[in-house]
Coordinates of C-alpha atoms in Angstrom, one line a residue:
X208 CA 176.3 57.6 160.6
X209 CA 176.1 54.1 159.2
X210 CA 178.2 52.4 157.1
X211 CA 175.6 52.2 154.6
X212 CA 174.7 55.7 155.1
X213 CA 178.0 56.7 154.3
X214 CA 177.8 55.0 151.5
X215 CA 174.7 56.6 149.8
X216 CA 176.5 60.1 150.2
X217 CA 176.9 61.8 146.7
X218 CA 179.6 60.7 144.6
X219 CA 181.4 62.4 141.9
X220 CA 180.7 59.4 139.7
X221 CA 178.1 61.0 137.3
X222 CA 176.7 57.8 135.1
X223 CA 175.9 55.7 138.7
X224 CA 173.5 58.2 139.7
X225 CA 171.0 57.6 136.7
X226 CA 171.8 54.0 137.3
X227 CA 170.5 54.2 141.3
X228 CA 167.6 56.4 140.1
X229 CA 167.0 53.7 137.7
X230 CA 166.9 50.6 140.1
X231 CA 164.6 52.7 142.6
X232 CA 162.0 53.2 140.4
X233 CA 162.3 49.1 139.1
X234 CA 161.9 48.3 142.3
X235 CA 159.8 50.3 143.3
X236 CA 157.2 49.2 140.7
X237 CA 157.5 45.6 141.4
X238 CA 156.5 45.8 144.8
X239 CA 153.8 48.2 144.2
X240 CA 152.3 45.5 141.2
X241 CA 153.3 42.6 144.0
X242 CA 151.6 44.4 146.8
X243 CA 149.9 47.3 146.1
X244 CA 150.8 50.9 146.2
X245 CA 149.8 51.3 150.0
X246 CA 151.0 48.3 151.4
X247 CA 154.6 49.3 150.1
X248 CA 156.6 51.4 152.1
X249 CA 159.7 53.7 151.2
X250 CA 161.9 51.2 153.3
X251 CA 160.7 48.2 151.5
X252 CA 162.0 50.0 148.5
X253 CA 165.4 51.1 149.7
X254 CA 165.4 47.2 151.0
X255 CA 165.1 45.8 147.5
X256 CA 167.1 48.1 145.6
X257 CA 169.9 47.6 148.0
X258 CA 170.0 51.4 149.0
X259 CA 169.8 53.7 152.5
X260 CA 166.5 56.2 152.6
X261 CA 168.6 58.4 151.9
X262 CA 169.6 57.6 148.5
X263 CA 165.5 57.8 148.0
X264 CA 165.0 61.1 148.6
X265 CA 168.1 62.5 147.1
X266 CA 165.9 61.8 143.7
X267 CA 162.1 61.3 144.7
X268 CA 160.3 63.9 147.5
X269 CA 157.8 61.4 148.1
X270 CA 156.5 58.0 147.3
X271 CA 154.6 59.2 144.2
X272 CA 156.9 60.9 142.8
X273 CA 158.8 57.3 142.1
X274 CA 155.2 56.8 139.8
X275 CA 156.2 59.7 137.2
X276 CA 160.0 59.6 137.3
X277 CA 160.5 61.4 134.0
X278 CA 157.9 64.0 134.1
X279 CA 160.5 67.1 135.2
X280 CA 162.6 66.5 132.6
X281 CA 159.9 66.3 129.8
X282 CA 158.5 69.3 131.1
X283 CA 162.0 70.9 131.1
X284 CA 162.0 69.7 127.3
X285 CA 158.5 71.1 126.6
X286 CA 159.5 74.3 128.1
X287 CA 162.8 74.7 126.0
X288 CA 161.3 73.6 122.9
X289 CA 158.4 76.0 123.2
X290 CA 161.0 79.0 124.1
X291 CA 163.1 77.7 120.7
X292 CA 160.2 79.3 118.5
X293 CA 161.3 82.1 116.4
X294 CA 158.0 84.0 117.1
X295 CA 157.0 83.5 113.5
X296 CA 155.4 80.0 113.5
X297 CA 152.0 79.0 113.8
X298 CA 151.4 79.2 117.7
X299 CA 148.7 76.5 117.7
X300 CA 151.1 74.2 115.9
X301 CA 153.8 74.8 117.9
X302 CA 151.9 74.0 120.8
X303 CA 150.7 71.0 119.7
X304 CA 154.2 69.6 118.6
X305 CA 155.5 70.8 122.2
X306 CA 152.6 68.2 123.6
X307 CA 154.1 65.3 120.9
X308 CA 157.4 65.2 122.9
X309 CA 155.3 64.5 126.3
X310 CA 153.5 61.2 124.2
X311 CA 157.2 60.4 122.7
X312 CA 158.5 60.6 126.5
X313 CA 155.8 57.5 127.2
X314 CA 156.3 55.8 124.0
X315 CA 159.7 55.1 125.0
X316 CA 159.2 53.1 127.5
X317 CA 156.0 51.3 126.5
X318 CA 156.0 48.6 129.4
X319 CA 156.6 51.3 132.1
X320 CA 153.9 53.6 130.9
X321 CA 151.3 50.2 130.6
X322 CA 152.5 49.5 134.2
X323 CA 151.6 53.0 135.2
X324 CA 148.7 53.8 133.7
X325 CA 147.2 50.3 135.2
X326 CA 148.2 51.1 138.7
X327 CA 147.3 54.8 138.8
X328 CA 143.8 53.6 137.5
X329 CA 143.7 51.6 140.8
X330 CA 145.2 54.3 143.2
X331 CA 143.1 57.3 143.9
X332 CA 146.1 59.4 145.5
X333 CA 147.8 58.4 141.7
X334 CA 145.0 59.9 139.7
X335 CA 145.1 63.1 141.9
X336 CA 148.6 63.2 141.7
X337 CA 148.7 62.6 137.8
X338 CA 146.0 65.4 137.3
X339 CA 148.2 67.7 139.4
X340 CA 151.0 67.0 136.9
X341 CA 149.2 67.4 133.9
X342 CA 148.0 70.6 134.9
X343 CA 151.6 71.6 135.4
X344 CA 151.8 70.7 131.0
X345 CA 148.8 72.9 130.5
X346 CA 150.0 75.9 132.6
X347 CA 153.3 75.5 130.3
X348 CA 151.6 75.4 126.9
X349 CA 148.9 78.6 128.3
X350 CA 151.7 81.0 129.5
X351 CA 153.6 80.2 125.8
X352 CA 150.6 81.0 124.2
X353 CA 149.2 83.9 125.7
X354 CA 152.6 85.8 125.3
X355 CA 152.6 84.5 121.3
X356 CA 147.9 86.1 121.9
X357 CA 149.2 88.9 123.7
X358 CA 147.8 91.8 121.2
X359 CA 144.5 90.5 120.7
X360 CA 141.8 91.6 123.0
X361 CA 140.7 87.9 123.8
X362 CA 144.5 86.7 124.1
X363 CA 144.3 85.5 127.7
X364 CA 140.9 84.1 126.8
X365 CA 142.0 82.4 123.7
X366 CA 145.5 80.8 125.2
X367 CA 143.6 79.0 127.8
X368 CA 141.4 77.0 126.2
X369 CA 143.4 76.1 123.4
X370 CA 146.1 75.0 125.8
X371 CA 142.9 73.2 127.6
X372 CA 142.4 71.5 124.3
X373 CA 145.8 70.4 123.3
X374 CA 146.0 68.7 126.4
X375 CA 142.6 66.9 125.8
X376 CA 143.8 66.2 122.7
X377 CA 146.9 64.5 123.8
X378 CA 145.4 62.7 126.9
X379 CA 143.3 61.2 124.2
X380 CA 145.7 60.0 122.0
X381 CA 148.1 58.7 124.9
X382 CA 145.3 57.0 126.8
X383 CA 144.4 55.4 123.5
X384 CA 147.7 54.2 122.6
X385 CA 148.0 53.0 126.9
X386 CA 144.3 51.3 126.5
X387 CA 145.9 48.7 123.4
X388 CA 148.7 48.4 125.7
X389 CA 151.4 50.2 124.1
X390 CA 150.6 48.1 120.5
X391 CA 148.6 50.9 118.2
X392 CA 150.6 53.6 116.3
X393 CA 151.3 56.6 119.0
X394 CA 152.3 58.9 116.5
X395 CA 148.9 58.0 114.1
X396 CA 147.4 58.6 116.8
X397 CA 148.6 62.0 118.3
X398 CA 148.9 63.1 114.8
X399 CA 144.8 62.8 114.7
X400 CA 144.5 64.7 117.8
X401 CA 146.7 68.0 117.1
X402 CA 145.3 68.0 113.1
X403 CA 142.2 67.9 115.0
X404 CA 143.3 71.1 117.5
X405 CA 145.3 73.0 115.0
X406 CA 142.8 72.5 112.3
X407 CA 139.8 74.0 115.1
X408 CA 141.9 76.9 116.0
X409 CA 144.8 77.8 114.1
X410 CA 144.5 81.2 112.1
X411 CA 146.6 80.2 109.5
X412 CA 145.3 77.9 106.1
X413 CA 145.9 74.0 106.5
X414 CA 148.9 72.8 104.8
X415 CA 148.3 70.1 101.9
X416 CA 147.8 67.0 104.6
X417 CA 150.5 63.8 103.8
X418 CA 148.2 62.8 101.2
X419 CA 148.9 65.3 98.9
X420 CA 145.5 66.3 98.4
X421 CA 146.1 69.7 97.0
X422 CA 145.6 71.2 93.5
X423 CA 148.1 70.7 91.3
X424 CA 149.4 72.5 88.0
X425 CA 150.2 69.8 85.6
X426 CA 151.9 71.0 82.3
X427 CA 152.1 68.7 79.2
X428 CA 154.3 69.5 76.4
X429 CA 153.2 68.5 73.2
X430 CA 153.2 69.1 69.4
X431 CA 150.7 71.0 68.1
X432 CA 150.2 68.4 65.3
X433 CA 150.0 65.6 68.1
X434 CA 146.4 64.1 68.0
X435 CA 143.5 64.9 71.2
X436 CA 143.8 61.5 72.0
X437 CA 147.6 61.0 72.4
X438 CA 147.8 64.4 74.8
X439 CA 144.8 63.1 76.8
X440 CA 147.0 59.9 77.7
X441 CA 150.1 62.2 78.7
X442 CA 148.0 64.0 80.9
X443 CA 146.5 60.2 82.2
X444 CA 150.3 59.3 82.7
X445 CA 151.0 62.6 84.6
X446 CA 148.4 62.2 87.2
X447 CA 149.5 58.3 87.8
X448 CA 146.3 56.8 86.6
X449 CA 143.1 56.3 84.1
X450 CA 140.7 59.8 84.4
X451 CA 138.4 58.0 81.8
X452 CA 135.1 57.4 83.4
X453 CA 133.5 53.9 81.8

């Protein structure tokens, strides 16, 4: 065994290994935007990030995988946070907020996600691979939902495609957000897309939107003896404006 081989053996040292993991994929993606994704090998990798072969496939199986480094553990947040339900939400909602954390998991690193989405728009092995991952999201979101479906005659039916169309829905809203370059509002933008699923397919009545465009009750206290005019202007001051047309 090398001397540099000996030194990529595990360590006990916990924070280091994020840190390795880390410079891999940095380096990784400067020689793939330098070179190209073919023309860099896993050894030219290992070369720049100062590392044995080994160290690379301690936390990537293969090349691509280097492309979506954060994609297990957003799926292993998806999976949780659909599992934390207390069965009594709206499933379609909770779906669709499951899918925010996988946009939030891109908006956090807005330069790496450009940088991504630009080179597996180049790389047809990269789009294949992507769709293989997103179909691993969808799988996720369909086995939640046909559990939460299961007494209705068309649960299996209904599950899928509304786990089809949260992940449209989301794909929309992220390659929007990707296509400005990481600049537009991510969450103005997802929030468009799941009021757009949830309002398609959930079973349960909308909730009064951020606007507050809901009826409201407004009471106005007044003495009997007060005059029309002066209990039309409290009820003007109540609702935050003029409701006298010209």
């Amino acid at each position: 065994m090398s001397e540099k081989e000996e030194q990529d053996l595990p360590m006990n040292d916990g924070p280091a290994k994020p840190a390795m993991r880390e410079a891999l994929v940095a380096a990784a993606f400067e020689l793939f935007l330098e070179r190209g994704f073919e023309q860099t090998t896993v050894d030219d990798i290992v070369s720049l990030a100062g590392v044995g072969r080994r160290s690379f496939f301690r936390y990537f199986p293969a090349k691509e995988d280097v492309v979506f480094p954060d994609h297990e553990r957003s799926l292993a947040e998806m999976t949780e946070f659909l599992e934390s339900g207390s069965g009594e939400e709206d499933p379609v909602k909770h779906a669709c907020d499951a899918a925010r954390l996988v946009l939030r998991m891109y908006a956090e690193q807005p330069s790496f996600s450009v940088q991504r989405y630009r080179l597996t728009r180049k790389v047809p092995g990269l789009r294949a691979y992507e769709l293989s991952v997103v179909w691993r999201y969808e799988h996720t979101l369909a086995a939640y939902l046909r559990g939460r479906f299961a007494d209705r005659p068309d649960g299996p039916l209904r599950a899928d495609v509304i786990a089809a169309a949260v992940v449209a829905a989301h794909n929309h809203a992220l390659r929007t957000w990707l296509r400005s370059g990481g600049e537009s509002d991510w969450v103005t933008e997802v929030d468009a897309a799941m009021a757009f699923v949830t309002g398609t397919w959930s079973d349960r009545p909308a909730e009064a939107d951020a606007e507050g465009e809901s009826d409201e009750v407004v009471v106005l206290v007044a003495s009997r003896r007060a005059p029309l005019w002066r209990m039309v202007q409290g009820i003007e001051s109540a609702l935050g404006g003029d409701t006298r047309q010209a």
